[in-house]
Every structure is written in C-alpha cells, then in structure tokens.
XYZ file of N, CA, C and O in Angstrom:
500
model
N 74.282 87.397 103.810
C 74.910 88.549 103.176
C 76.079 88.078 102.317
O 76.935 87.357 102.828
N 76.135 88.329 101.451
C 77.143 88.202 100.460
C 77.543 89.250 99.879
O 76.726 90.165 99.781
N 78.837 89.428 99.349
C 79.665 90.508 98.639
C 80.472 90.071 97.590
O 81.197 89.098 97.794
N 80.474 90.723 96.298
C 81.307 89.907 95.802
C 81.730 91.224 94.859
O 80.959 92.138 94.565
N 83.503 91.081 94.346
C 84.081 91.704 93.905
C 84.646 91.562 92.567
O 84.986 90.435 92.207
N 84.845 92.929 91.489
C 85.002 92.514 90.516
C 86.074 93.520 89.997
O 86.036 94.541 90.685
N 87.207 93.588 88.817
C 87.788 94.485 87.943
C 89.239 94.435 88.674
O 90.077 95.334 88.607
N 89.317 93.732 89.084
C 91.123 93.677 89.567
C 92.069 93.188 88.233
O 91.476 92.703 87.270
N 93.252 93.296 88.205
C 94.163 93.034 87.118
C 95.236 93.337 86.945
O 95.737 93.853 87.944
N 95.986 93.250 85.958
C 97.620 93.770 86.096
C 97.620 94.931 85.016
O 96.995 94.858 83.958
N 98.385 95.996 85.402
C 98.489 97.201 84.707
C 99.566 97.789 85.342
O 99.743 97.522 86.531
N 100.678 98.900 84.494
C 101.767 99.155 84.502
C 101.413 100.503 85.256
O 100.283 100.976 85.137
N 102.286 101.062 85.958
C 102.727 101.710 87.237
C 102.145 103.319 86.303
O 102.595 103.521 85.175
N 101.317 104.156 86.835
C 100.648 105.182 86.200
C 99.591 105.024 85.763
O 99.041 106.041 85.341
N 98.788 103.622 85.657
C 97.820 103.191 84.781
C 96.585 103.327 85.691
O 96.774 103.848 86.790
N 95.311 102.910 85.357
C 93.936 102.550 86.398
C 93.245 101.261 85.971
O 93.127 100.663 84.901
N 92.788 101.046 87.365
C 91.453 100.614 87.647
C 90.330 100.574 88.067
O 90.217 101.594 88.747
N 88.954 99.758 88.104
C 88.163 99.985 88.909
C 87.596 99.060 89.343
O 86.833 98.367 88.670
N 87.806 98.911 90.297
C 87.207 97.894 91.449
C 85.473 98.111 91.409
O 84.724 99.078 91.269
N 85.332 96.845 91.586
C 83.212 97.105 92.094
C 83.214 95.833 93.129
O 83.913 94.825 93.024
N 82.420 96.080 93.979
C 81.723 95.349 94.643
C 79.726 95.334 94.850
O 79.054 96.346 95.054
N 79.271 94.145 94.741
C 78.072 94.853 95.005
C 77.729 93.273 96.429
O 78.076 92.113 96.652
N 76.923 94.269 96.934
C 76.468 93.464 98.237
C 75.044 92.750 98.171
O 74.247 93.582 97.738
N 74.422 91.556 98.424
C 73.365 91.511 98.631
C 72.790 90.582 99.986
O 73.579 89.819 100.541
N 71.673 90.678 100.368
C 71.094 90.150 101.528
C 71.058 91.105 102.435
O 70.359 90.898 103.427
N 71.771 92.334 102.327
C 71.404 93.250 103.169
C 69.876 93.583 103.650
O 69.300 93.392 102.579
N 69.192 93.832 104.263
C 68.114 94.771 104.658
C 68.084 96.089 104.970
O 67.031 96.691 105.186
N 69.509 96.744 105.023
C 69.834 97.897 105.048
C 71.148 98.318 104.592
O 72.185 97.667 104.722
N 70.962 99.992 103.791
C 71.966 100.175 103.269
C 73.223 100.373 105.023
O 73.120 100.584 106.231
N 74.243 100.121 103.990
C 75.726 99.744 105.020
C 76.605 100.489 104.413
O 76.719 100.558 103.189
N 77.448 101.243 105.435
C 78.739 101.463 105.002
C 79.525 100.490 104.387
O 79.466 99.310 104.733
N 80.336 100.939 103.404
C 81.099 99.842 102.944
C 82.113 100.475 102.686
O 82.149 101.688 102.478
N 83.173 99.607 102.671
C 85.052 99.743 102.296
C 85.999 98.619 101.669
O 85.743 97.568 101.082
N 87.018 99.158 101.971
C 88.142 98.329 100.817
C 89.459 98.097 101.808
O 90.232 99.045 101.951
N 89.628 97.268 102.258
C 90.754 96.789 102.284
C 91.840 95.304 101.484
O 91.540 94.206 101.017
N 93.489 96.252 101.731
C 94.535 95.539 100.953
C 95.107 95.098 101.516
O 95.402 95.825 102.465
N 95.725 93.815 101.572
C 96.852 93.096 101.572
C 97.785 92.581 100.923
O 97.361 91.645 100.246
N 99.176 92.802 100.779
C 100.346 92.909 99.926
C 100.821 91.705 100.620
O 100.353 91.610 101.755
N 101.941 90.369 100.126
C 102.787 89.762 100.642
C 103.247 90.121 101.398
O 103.874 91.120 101.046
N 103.420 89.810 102.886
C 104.301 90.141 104.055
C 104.142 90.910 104.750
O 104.790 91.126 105.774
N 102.520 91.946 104.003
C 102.291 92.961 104.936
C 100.871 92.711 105.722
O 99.997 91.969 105.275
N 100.762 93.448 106.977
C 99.364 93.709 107.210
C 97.881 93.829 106.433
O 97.841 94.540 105.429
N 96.951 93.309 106.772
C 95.673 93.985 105.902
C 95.158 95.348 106.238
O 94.500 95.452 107.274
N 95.329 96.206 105.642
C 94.808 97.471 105.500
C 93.771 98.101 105.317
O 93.171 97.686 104.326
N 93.206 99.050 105.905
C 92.062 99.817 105.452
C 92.365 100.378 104.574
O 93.539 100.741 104.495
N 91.632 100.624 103.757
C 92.516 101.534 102.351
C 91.102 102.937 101.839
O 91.350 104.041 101.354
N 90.067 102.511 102.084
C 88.827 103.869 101.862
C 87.791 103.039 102.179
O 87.700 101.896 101.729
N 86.997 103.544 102.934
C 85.326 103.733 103.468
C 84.448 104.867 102.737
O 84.844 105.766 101.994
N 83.179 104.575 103.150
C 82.126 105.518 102.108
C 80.725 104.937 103.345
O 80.456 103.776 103.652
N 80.167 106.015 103.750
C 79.721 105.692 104.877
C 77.958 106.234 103.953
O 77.830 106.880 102.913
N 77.205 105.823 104.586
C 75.433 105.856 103.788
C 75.087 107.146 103.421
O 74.313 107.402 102.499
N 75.752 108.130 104.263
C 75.998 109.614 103.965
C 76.928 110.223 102.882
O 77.294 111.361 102.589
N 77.127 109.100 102.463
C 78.765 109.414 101.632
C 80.122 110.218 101.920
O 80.958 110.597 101.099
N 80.110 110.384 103.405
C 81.271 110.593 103.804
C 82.370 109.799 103.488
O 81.980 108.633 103.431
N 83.665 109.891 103.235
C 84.578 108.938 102.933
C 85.745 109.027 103.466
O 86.193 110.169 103.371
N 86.494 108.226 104.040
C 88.066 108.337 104.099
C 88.976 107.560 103.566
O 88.588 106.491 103.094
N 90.260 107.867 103.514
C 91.263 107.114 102.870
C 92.531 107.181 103.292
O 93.141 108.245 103.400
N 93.188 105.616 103.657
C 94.480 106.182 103.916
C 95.386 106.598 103.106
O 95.473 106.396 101.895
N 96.467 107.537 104.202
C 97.471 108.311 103.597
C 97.778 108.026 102.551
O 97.248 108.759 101.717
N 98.520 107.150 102.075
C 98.980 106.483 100.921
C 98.765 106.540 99.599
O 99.568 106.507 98.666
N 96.856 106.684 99.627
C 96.658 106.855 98.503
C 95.244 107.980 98.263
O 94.411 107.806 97.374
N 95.215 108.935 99.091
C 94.772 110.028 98.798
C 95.423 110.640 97.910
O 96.651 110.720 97.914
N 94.603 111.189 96.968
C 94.539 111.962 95.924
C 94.751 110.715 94.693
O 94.749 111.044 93.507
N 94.881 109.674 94.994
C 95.063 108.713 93.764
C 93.846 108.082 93.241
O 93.445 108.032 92.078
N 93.165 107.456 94.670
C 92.305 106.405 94.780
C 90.482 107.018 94.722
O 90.675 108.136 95.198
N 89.161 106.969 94.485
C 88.006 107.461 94.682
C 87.067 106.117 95.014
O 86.897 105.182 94.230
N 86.595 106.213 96.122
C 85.467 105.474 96.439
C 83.916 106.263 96.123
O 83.487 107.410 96.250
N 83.632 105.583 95.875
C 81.958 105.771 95.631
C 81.168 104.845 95.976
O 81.718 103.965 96.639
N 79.584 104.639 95.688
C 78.930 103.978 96.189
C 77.481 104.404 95.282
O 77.287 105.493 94.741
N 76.593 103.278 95.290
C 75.727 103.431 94.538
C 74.599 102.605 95.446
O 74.350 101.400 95.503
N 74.069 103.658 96.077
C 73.026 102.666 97.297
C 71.806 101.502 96.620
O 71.672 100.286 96.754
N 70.892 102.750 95.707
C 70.029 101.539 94.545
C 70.378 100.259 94.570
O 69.606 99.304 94.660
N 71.622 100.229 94.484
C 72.137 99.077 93.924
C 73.138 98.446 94.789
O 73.564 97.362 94.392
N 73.615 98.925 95.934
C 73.647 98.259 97.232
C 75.384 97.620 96.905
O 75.852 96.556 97.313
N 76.249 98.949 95.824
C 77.230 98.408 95.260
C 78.463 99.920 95.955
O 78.324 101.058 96.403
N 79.390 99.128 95.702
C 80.887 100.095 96.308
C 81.997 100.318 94.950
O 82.555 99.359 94.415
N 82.088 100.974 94.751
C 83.482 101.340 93.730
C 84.718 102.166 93.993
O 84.907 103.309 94.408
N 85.477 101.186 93.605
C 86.805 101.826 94.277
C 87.899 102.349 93.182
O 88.912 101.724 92.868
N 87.478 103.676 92.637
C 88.477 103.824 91.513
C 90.503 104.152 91.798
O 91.088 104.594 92.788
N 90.846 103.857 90.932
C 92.631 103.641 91.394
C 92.964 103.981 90.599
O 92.493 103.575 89.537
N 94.049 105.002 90.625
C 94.777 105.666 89.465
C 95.795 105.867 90.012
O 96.163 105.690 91.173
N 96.446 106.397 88.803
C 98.114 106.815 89.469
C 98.778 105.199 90.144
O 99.377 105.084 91.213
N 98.548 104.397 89.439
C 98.769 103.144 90.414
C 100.463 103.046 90.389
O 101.048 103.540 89.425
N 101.214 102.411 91.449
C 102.282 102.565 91.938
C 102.108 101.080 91.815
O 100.980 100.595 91.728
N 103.768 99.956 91.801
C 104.001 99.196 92.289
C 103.594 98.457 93.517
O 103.328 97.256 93.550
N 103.558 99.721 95.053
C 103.261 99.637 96.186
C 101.958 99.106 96.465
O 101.566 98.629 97.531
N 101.215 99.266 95.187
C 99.737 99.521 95.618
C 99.142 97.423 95.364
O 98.160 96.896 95.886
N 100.086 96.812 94.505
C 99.955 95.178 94.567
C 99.534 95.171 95.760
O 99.981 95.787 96.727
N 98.527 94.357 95.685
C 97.872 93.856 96.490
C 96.479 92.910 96.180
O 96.123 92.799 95.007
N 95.547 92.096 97.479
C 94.826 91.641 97.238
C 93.493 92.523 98.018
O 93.271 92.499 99.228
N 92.922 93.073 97.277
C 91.659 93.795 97.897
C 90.379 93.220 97.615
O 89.853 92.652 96.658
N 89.889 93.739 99.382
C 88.816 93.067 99.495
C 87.713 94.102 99.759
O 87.935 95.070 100.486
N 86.590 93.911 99.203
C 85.071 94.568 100.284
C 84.639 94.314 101.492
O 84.372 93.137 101.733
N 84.511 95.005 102.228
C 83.761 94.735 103.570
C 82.683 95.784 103.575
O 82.531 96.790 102.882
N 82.035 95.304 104.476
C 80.649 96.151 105.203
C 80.682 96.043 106.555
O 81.446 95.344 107.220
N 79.719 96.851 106.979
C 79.046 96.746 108.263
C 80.234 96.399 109.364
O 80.327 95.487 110.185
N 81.237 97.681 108.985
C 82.279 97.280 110.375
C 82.440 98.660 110.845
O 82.281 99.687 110.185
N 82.696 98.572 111.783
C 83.173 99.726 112.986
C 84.499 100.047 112.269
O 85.539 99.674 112.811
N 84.551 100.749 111.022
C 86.165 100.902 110.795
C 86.980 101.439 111.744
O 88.036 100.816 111.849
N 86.847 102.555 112.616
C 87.662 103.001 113.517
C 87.708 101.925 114.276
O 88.016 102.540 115.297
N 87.644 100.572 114.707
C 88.566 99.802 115.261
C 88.958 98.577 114.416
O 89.267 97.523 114.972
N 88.948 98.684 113.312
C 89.434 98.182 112.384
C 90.433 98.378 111.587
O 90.715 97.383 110.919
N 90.989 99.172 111.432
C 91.894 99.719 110.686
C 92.845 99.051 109.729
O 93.113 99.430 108.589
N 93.408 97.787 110.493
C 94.387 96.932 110.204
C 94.256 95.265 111.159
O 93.972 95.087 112.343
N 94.525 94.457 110.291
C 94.458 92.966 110.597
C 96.206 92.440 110.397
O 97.174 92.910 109.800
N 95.979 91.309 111.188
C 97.187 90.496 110.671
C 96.695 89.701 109.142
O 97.460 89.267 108.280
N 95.116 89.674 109.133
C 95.081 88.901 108.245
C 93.693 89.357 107.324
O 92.626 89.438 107.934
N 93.719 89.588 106.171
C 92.454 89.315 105.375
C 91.453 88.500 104.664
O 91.342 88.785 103.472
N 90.962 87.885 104.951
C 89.753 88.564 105.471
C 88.891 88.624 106.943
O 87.789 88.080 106.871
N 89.149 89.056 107.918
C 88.741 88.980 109.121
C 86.985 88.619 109.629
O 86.191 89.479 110.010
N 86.716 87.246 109.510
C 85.092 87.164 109.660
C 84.934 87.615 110.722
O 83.748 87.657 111.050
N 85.963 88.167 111.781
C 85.201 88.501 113.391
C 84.791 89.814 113.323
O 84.643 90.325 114.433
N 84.577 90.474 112.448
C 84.563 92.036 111.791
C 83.097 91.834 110.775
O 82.850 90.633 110.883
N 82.602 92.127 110.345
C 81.391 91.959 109.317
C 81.868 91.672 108.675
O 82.937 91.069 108.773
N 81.207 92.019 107.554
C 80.924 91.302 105.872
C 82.110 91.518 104.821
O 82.571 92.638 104.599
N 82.572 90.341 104.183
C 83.617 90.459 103.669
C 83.508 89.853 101.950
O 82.648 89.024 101.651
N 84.419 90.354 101.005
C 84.038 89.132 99.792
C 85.730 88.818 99.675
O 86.638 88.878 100.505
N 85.690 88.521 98.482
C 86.393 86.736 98.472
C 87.914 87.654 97.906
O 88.885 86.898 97.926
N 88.201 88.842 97.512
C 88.781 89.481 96.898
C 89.646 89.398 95.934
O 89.888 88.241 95.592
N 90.405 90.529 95.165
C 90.502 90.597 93.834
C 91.394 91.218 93.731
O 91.470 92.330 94.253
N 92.468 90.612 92.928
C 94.372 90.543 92.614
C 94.493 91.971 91.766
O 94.104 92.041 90.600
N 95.131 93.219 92.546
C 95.325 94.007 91.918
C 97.453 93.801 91.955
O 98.246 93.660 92.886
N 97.648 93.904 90.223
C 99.052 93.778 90.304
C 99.384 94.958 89.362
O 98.904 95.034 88.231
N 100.501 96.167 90.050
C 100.948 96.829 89.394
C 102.779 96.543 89.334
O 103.674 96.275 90.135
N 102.630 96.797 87.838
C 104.450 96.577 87.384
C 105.303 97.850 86.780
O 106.490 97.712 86.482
C-alpha cells in the first residue's frame, strides 16, 4: 500500500490550498484522513472521510478546511482556506486507522497505526 501526497506550499494568511492524496495497493476502498504536525507540537488529526462519506474535523478548522474523496480513484482531498499562520504545518495522509483511537501522536508518521504517506509542507505567513 502506498500513499502519496501532493499541493502543499507557502501562501499568505487568508489564502488556499489543496491537498491530494491518492492511495494505491489497496483491495478495498478505506477511510482516509489528514493529519498535521507543526514544530513543537503534537501530530494531529485534522479531517477523516469515511467510504460513506461521513466526515469529521477538528475544532480548529471547521468551517475553513473540506475533505473529500474520490473512491474511482482511490484518492483523498483536503481543501484549506481561510488559512491562518496556526495552520503551518506538515500534513500527512493516512488510511485504514481506527481514528477514534488515534486522534493524536507524539509523532508523525505513526507506522503502528495504518497507512501513511511521506507528507507535504503546508506554510502559511
């Protein structure tokens, strides 16, 4: 299984992006999500999108952030707007994890958790 992530970059505080990930080696479609890690902080859950397309997101950046998902194609998108300073970070894709006991790591990317990619430098100024 592999994941790999794309559209991270630097953009000024109000601005967007859009994150993609697409997964392959799966044999079945998977929930997939996004977590961030900032210098000095925890790794974060930041939005899930479950095969049903249910989704959640933390506090932080509801109403800013939109996950989607495109099963065909076995891909995750994580749109970001309204971007804040706060929101620097290094985000990653995962799959196939139990997010409710996942929530937060000391560290990203956690292989003892499923599927992870290599992630992608979002810097807001």
């Amino acid at each position: 299984v592999q994941l790999v992530e794309s559209g991270g970059g630097s953009v000024q505080a109000g601005g967007s992006l859009r994150l993609s990930c697409t997964a392959s080696g799966f044999s079945y479609d998977s929930d997939m999500g996004w977590y961030r890690q900032a210098p000095g902080n925890e790794c974060e859950l930041v939005a899930t999108i479950s095969v049903d397309s249910s989704t959640y997101y933390t506090n932080s950046v509801k109403g800013r952030f939109t996950i989607s998902q495109d099963n065909g194609k076995n891909a995750a998108y994580l749109q970001l707007d309204s971007l804040k300073p706060e929101d620097t970070a290094v985000y990653y894709c995962a799959a196939d994890i139990v997010w409710a006991l996942a929530t937060q790591f000391a560290l990203c990317p956690n292989h003892d958790f499923g599927y992870w990619g290599q992630g992608t430098q979002v810097t807001v100024s």
